[in-house]
PDB file of C-alpha atoms and ligand atoms in Angstrom:
ATOM      1  CA  UNK S  20      19.168  74.462 -16.855  1.00  0.00           C
ATOM      2  CA  UNK S  21      17.876  73.312 -20.225  1.00  0.00           C
ATOM      3  CA  UNK S  22      19.450  69.853 -19.904  1.00  0.00           C
ATOM      4  CA  UNK S  23      18.094  69.357 -16.377  1.00  0.00           C
ATOM      5  CA  UNK S  24      14.621  70.436 -17.375  1.00  0.00           C
ATOM      6  CA  UNK S  25      14.666  68.181 -20.407  1.00  0.00           C
ATOM      7  CA  UNK S  26      15.721  65.172 -18.318  1.00  0.00           C
ATOM      8  CA  UNK S  27      13.053  65.884 -15.710  1.00  0.00           C
ATOM      9  CA  UNK S  28      10.401  66.156 -18.432  1.00  0.00           C
ATOM     10  CA  UNK S  29      11.679  63.017 -20.144  1.00  0.00           C
ATOM     11  CA  UNK S  30      11.853  60.930 -16.938  1.00  0.00           C
ATOM     12  CA  UNK S  31       8.505  62.119 -15.622  1.00  0.00           C
ATOM     13  CA  UNK S  32       6.845  60.521 -18.653  1.00  0.00           C
ATOM     14  CA  UNK S  33       7.260  57.140 -16.891  1.00  0.00           C
ATOM     15  CA  UNK S  34       5.602  58.393 -13.721  1.00  0.00           C
ATOM     16  CA  UNK S  35       2.748  59.808 -15.813  1.00  0.00           C
ATOM     17  CA  UNK S  36       2.351  56.553 -17.761  1.00  0.00           C
ATOM     18  CA  UNK S  37       2.433  54.266 -14.694  1.00  0.00           C
ATOM     19  CA  UNK S  38      -0.044  56.424 -12.752  1.00  0.00           C
ATOM     20  CA  UNK S  39      -2.373  56.679 -15.750  1.00  0.00           C
ATOM     21  CA  UNK S  40      -2.321  52.895 -16.308  1.00  0.00           C
ATOM     22  CA  UNK S  41      -3.067  52.309 -12.606  1.00  0.00           C
ATOM     23  CA  UNK S  42      -5.881  54.885 -12.720  1.00  0.00           C
ATOM     24  CA  UNK S  43      -7.425  53.324 -15.834  1.00  0.00           C
ATOM     25  CA  UNK S  44      -7.234  49.795 -14.373  1.00  0.00           C
ATOM     26  CA  UNK S  45      -8.692  50.938 -11.034  1.00  0.00           C
ATOM     27  CA  UNK S  46     -11.469  52.851 -12.779  1.00  0.00           C
ATOM     28  CA  UNK S  47     -12.360  49.764 -14.783  1.00  0.00           C
ATOM     29  CA  UNK S  48     -12.664  47.740 -11.553  1.00  0.00           C
ATOM     30  CA  UNK S  49     -14.918  50.419 -10.038  1.00  0.00           C
ATOM     31  CA  UNK S  50     -17.055  50.530 -13.147  1.00  0.00           C
ATOM     32  CA  UNK S  51     -17.527  46.756 -13.330  1.00  0.00           C
ATOM     33  CA  UNK S  52     -17.507  45.824  -9.678  1.00  0.00           C
ATOM     34  CA  UNK S  53     -18.440  48.991  -7.829  1.00  0.00           C
ATOM     35  CA  UNK S  54     -15.208  48.952  -5.805  1.00  0.00           C
ATOM     36  CA  UNK S  55     -14.173  52.305  -4.302  1.00  0.00           C
ATOM     37  CA  UNK S  56     -12.171  54.349  -6.800  1.00  0.00           C
ATOM     38  CA  UNK S  57      -9.300  55.567  -4.631  1.00  0.00           C
ATOM     39  CA  UNK S  58      -6.934  58.468  -5.239  1.00  0.00           C
ATOM     40  CA  UNK S  59      -5.073  57.220  -8.307  1.00  0.00           C
ATOM     41  CA  UNK S  60      -7.015  59.386 -10.813  1.00  0.00           C
ATOM     42  CA  UNK S  61      -6.081  62.456  -8.750  1.00  0.00           C
ATOM     43  CA  UNK S  62      -2.381  61.518  -8.575  1.00  0.00           C
ATOM     44  CA  UNK S  63      -2.315  60.782 -12.318  1.00  0.00           C
ATOM     45  CA  UNK S  64      -3.928  64.137 -13.105  1.00  0.00           C
ATOM     46  CA  UNK S  65      -1.451  65.997 -10.883  1.00  0.00           C
ATOM     47  CA  UNK S  66       1.449  64.242 -12.650  1.00  0.00           C
ATOM     48  CA  UNK S  67       0.121  65.338 -16.055  1.00  0.00           C
ATOM     49  CA  UNK S  68      -0.237  68.926 -14.767  1.00  0.00           C
ATOM     50  CA  UNK S  69       3.364  68.960 -13.523  1.00  0.00           C
ATOM     51  CA  UNK S  70       4.410  67.623 -16.924  1.00  0.00           C
ATOM     52  CA  UNK S  71       2.418  70.427 -18.560  1.00  0.00           C
ATOM     53  CA  UNK S  72       4.298  73.057 -16.537  1.00  0.00           C
ATOM     54  CA  UNK S  73       7.697  71.551 -17.375  1.00  0.00           C
ATOM     55  CA  UNK S  74       6.633  71.209 -21.024  1.00  0.00           C
ATOM     56  CA  UNK S  75       5.486  74.829 -21.266  1.00  0.00           C
ATOM     57  CA  UNK S  76       8.774  75.994 -19.815  1.00  0.00           C
ATOM     58  CA  UNK S  77      10.704  73.830 -22.291  1.00  0.00           C
ATOM     59  CA  UNK S  78       8.537  75.145 -25.101  1.00  0.00           C
ATOM     60  CA  UNK S  79       9.947  78.629 -24.614  1.00  0.00           C
ATOM     61  CA  UNK S  80      13.606  77.636 -24.457  1.00  0.00           C
ATOM     62  CA  UNK S  81      13.876  74.592 -26.742  1.00  0.00           C
ATOM     63  CA  UNK S  82      15.737  74.986 -30.020  1.00  0.00           C
ATOM     64  CA  UNK S  83      13.248  72.509 -31.530  1.00  0.00           C
ATOM     65  CA  UNK S  84      10.415  75.004 -31.186  1.00  0.00           C
ATOM     66  CA  UNK S  85      10.639  77.470 -34.037  1.00  0.00           C
ATOM     67  CA  UNK S  86       8.198  79.230 -36.281  1.00  0.00           C
ATOM     68  CA  UNK S  87      10.716  80.218 -38.915  1.00  0.00           C
ATOM     69  CA  UNK S  88       9.919  79.872 -42.604  1.00  0.00           C
ATOM     70  CA  UNK S  89       9.367  76.259 -43.691  1.00  0.00           C
ATOM     71  CA  UNK S  90       9.275  74.864 -40.134  1.00  0.00           C
ATOM     72  CA  UNK S  91       6.236  72.739 -41.033  1.00  0.00           C
ATOM     73  CA  UNK S  92       8.342  70.926 -43.616  1.00  0.00           C
ATOM     74  CA  UNK S  93      10.923  69.938 -41.014  1.00  0.00           C
ATOM     75  CA  UNK S  94       9.598  66.831 -39.179  1.00  0.00           C
ATOM     76  CA  UNK S  95      11.532  67.630 -35.981  1.00  0.00           C
ATOM     77  CA  UNK S  96      10.451  71.276 -35.736  1.00  0.00           C
ATOM     78  CA  UNK S  97       6.878  70.427 -36.690  1.00  0.00           C
ATOM     79  CA  UNK S  98       6.717  67.653 -34.104  1.00  0.00           C
ATOM     80  CA  UNK S  99       7.786  69.763 -31.114  1.00  0.00           C
ATOM     81  CA  UNK S 100       6.354  73.124 -32.213  1.00  0.00           C
ATOM     82  CA  UNK S 101       2.924  71.798 -33.189  1.00  0.00           C
ATOM     83  CA  UNK S 102       2.154  68.082 -32.835  1.00  0.00           C
ATOM     84  CA  UNK S 103       3.592  67.320 -29.378  1.00  0.00           C
ATOM     85  CA  UNK S 104       2.087  70.476 -27.907  1.00  0.00           C
ATOM     86  CA  UNK S 105      -1.378  70.043 -29.460  1.00  0.00           C
ATOM     87  CA  UNK S 106      -1.822  66.349 -28.668  1.00  0.00           C
ATOM     88  CA  UNK S 107      -0.470  66.695 -25.118  1.00  0.00           C
ATOM     89  CA  UNK S 108      -2.714  69.682 -24.384  1.00  0.00           C
ATOM     90  CA  UNK S 109      -5.687  67.722 -25.716  1.00  0.00           C
ATOM     91  CA  UNK S 110      -4.737  64.696 -23.608  1.00  0.00           C
ATOM     92  CA  UNK S 111      -4.308  66.707 -20.399  1.00  0.00           C
ATOM     93  CA  UNK S 112      -7.580  68.567 -21.048  1.00  0.00           C
ATOM     94  CA  UNK S 113      -9.419  65.262 -21.597  1.00  0.00           C
ATOM     95  CA  UNK S 114      -8.037  63.852 -18.338  1.00  0.00           C
ATOM     96  CA  UNK S 115      -8.915  67.007 -16.402  1.00  0.00           C
ATOM     97  CA  UNK S 116     -12.473  67.116 -17.777  1.00  0.00           C
ATOM     98  CA  UNK S 117     -12.840  63.396 -17.029  1.00  0.00           C
ATOM     99  CA  UNK S 118     -11.716  63.922 -13.447  1.00  0.00           C
ATOM    100  CA  UNK S 119     -14.232  66.690 -12.773  1.00  0.00           C
ATOM    101  CA  UNK S 120     -17.102  64.935 -14.578  1.00  0.00           C
ATOM    102  CA  UNK S 121     -16.466  61.707 -12.659  1.00  0.00           C
ATOM    103  CA  UNK S 122     -16.587  63.575  -9.358  1.00  0.00           C
ATOM    104  CA  UNK S 123     -20.157  64.638 -10.048  1.00  0.00           C
ATOM    105  CA  UNK S 124     -21.460  61.110 -10.713  1.00  0.00           C
ATOM    106  CA  UNK S 125     -23.647  59.761  -7.915  1.00  0.00           C
ATOM    107  CA  UNK S 126     -22.485  56.116  -8.025  1.00  0.00           C
ATOM    108  CA  UNK S 127     -19.139  54.331  -7.813  1.00  0.00           C
ATOM    109  CA  UNK S 128     -19.933  52.591 -11.130  1.00  0.00           C
ATOM    110  CA  UNK S 129     -20.646  55.929 -12.815  1.00  0.00           C
ATOM    111  CA  UNK S 130     -17.439  57.460 -11.487  1.00  0.00           C
ATOM    112  CA  UNK S 131     -15.477  54.405 -12.615  1.00  0.00           C
ATOM    113  CA  UNK S 132     -16.968  54.430 -16.117  1.00  0.00           C
ATOM    114  CA  UNK S 133     -16.366  58.160 -16.661  1.00  0.00           C
ATOM    115  CA  UNK S 134     -12.804  58.018 -15.334  1.00  0.00           C
ATOM    116  CA  UNK S 135     -12.069  54.908 -17.391  1.00  0.00           C
ATOM    117  CA  UNK S 136     -13.245  56.399 -20.696  1.00  0.00           C
ATOM    118  CA  UNK S 137     -11.646  59.850 -20.354  1.00  0.00           C
ATOM    119  CA  UNK S 138      -8.380  58.597 -18.887  1.00  0.00           C
ATOM    120  CA  UNK S 139      -8.033  55.876 -21.503  1.00  0.00           C
ATOM    121  CA  UNK S 140      -8.413  58.437 -24.309  1.00  0.00           C
ATOM    122  CA  UNK S 141      -5.882  60.698 -22.545  1.00  0.00           C
ATOM    123  CA  UNK S 142      -3.442  57.820 -22.128  1.00  0.00           C
ATOM    124  CA  UNK S 143      -3.686  56.841 -25.806  1.00  0.00           C
ATOM    125  CA  UNK S 144      -3.124  60.443 -26.928  1.00  0.00           C
ATOM    126  CA  UNK S 145      -0.047  60.689 -24.692  1.00  0.00           C
ATOM    127  CA  UNK S 146       1.356  57.400 -26.021  1.00  0.00           C
ATOM    128  CA  UNK S 147       0.840  58.740 -29.529  1.00  0.00           C
ATOM    129  CA  UNK S 148       2.543  62.082 -28.816  1.00  0.00           C
ATOM    130  CA  UNK S 149       5.644  60.852 -26.960  1.00  0.00           C
ATOM    131  CA  UNK S 150       8.826  61.157 -29.076  1.00  0.00           C
ATOM    132  CA  UNK S 151       9.730  57.468 -28.632  1.00  0.00           C
ATOM    133  CA  UNK S 152      13.320  56.655 -29.748  1.00  0.00           C
ATOM    134  CA  UNK S 153      12.049  54.536 -32.661  1.00  0.00           C
ATOM    135  CA  UNK S 154      10.285  57.577 -34.142  1.00  0.00           C
ATOM    136  CA  UNK S 155      13.593  59.107 -35.163  1.00  0.00           C
ATOM    137  CA  UNK S 156      13.061  62.413 -33.346  1.00  0.00           C
ATOM    138  CA  UNK S 157      16.341  62.240 -31.490  1.00  0.00           C
ATOM    139  CA  UNK S 158      14.862  61.620 -28.021  1.00  0.00           C
ATOM    140  CA  UNK S 159      15.826  58.770 -25.672  1.00  0.00           C
ATOM    141  CA  UNK S 160      14.009  56.354 -23.348  1.00  0.00           C
ATOM    142  CA  UNK S 161      14.610  58.381 -20.175  1.00  0.00           C
TER     143      UNK S 161
HETATM  144  C1  HEM F 204       1.910  64.092 -20.332  1.00  0.00           C
HETATM  145  C2  HEM F 204       2.408  64.979 -21.152  1.00  0.00           C
HETATM  146  C3  HEM F 204       3.789  64.940 -21.761  1.00  0.00           C
HETATM  147  C4  HEM F 204       4.689  63.912 -21.867  1.00  0.00           C
HETATM  148  C5  HEM F 204       4.554  62.465 -21.389  1.00  0.00           C
HETATM  149  C6  HEM F 204       5.856  64.457 -22.551  1.00  0.00           C
HETATM  150  C7  HEM F 204       6.987  63.739 -22.874  1.00  0.00           C
HETATM  151  C8  HEM F 204       8.100  64.258 -23.527  1.00  0.00           C
HETATM  152  C9  HEM F 204       9.292  63.518 -23.854  1.00  0.00           C
HETATM  153  C10 HEM F 204       9.522  62.036 -23.520  1.00  0.00           C
HETATM  154  C11 HEM F 204      10.167  64.360 -24.478  1.00  0.00           C
HETATM  155  C12 HEM F 204      11.577  64.030 -25.000  1.00  0.00           C
HETATM  156  C13 HEM F 204      12.627  64.524 -24.050  1.00  0.00           C
HETATM  157  C14 HEM F 204      14.014  64.151 -24.526  1.00  0.00           C
HETATM  158  O1  HEM F 204      14.478  64.722 -25.543  1.00  0.00           O
HETATM  159  O2  HEM F 204      14.648  63.306 -23.914  1.00  0.00           O
HETATM  160  C15 HEM F 204       9.513  65.647 -24.567  1.00  0.00           C
HETATM  161  C16 HEM F 204      10.063  66.774 -25.116  1.00  0.00           C
HETATM  162  C17 HEM F 204       9.473  68.011 -25.168  1.00  0.00           C
HETATM  163  N1  HEM F 204       8.235  68.332 -24.644  1.00  0.00           N
HETATM  164 FE1  HEM F 204       6.927  67.077 -23.769  1.00  0.00          FE
HETATM  165  N2  HEM F 204       5.631  65.791 -22.842  1.00  0.00           N
HETATM  166  C18 HEM F 204       4.382  66.124 -22.367  1.00  0.00           C
HETATM  167  C19 HEM F 204       3.754  67.339 -22.457  1.00  0.00           C
HETATM  168  C20 HEM F 204       4.299  68.472 -23.029  1.00  0.00           C
HETATM  169  C21 HEM F 204       3.632  69.741 -23.167  1.00  0.00           C
HETATM  170  C22 HEM F 204       2.195  70.020 -22.740  1.00  0.00           C
HETATM  171  C23 HEM F 204       4.529  70.583 -23.759  1.00  0.00           C
HETATM  172  C24 HEM F 204       4.396  72.034 -24.134  1.00  0.00           C
HETATM  173  C25 HEM F 204       3.606  72.864 -23.575  1.00  0.00           C
HETATM  174  C26 HEM F 204       5.742  69.860 -23.996  1.00  0.00           C
HETATM  175  C27 HEM F 204       6.881  70.372 -24.569  1.00  0.00           C
HETATM  176  C28 HEM F 204       8.010  69.672 -24.905  1.00  0.00           C
HETATM  177  C29 HEM F 204       9.148  70.222 -25.608  1.00  0.00           C
HETATM  178  C30 HEM F 204       9.313  71.663 -26.087  1.00  0.00           C
HETATM  179  C31 HEM F 204      10.067  69.187 -25.768  1.00  0.00           C
HETATM  180  C32 HEM F 204      11.421  69.261 -26.502  1.00  0.00           C
HETATM  181  C33 HEM F 204      12.558  69.493 -25.539  1.00  0.00           C
HETATM  182  C34 HEM F 204      13.867  69.547 -26.295  1.00  0.00           C
HETATM  183  O3  HEM F 204      14.429  68.494 -26.592  1.00  0.00           O
HETATM  184  O4  HEM F 204      14.306  70.673 -26.588  1.00  0.00           O
HETATM  185  N3  HEM F 204       5.571  68.570 -23.531  1.00  0.00           N
HETATM  186  N4  HEM F 204       8.269  65.567 -23.987  1.00  0.00           N
END
């Protein structure tokens, strides 16, 4: 159960990243050229919400999430218990707010600009909060 969930959460990062990059690029084109935005921002937001559900579930069963004495001094426990959660929640919130604000803009350019800015910030936060293998947090590429 735990292993399967962890692999799903780990693999889904790539889906999230690809969809977010496509959404940001498409939003930029809409902003600059007025081209129709398409559904990519919606798909990217849904992917982040699925990731949030898997992440929340993992949060309750992972042995890396602990609030025992001195957990803030342990880089691994601090990362998963506090940093990963906080930054990812902030990123998903930013993307969700961006999606709903963009919807209310009257022009294609306005929708593109709003989506571009909010989704880019969300994407950067996610890149920052992923436990990439080179960060020494014991996680892999997939
Ligand atoms: C777009 C958002 C997110 C992405 C891309 C993401 C990505 C990842 C990745 C790549 C790992 C490493 C998995 C491995 O060890 O192979 C991980 C682990 C973890 N994530 Fe996330 N995550 C996201 C959001 C969240 C959220 C919102 C939560 C909590 C509510 C969360 C909770 C966890 C936990 C607890 C682990 C550690 C699992 C373990 O090894 O025991 N994640 N995440």
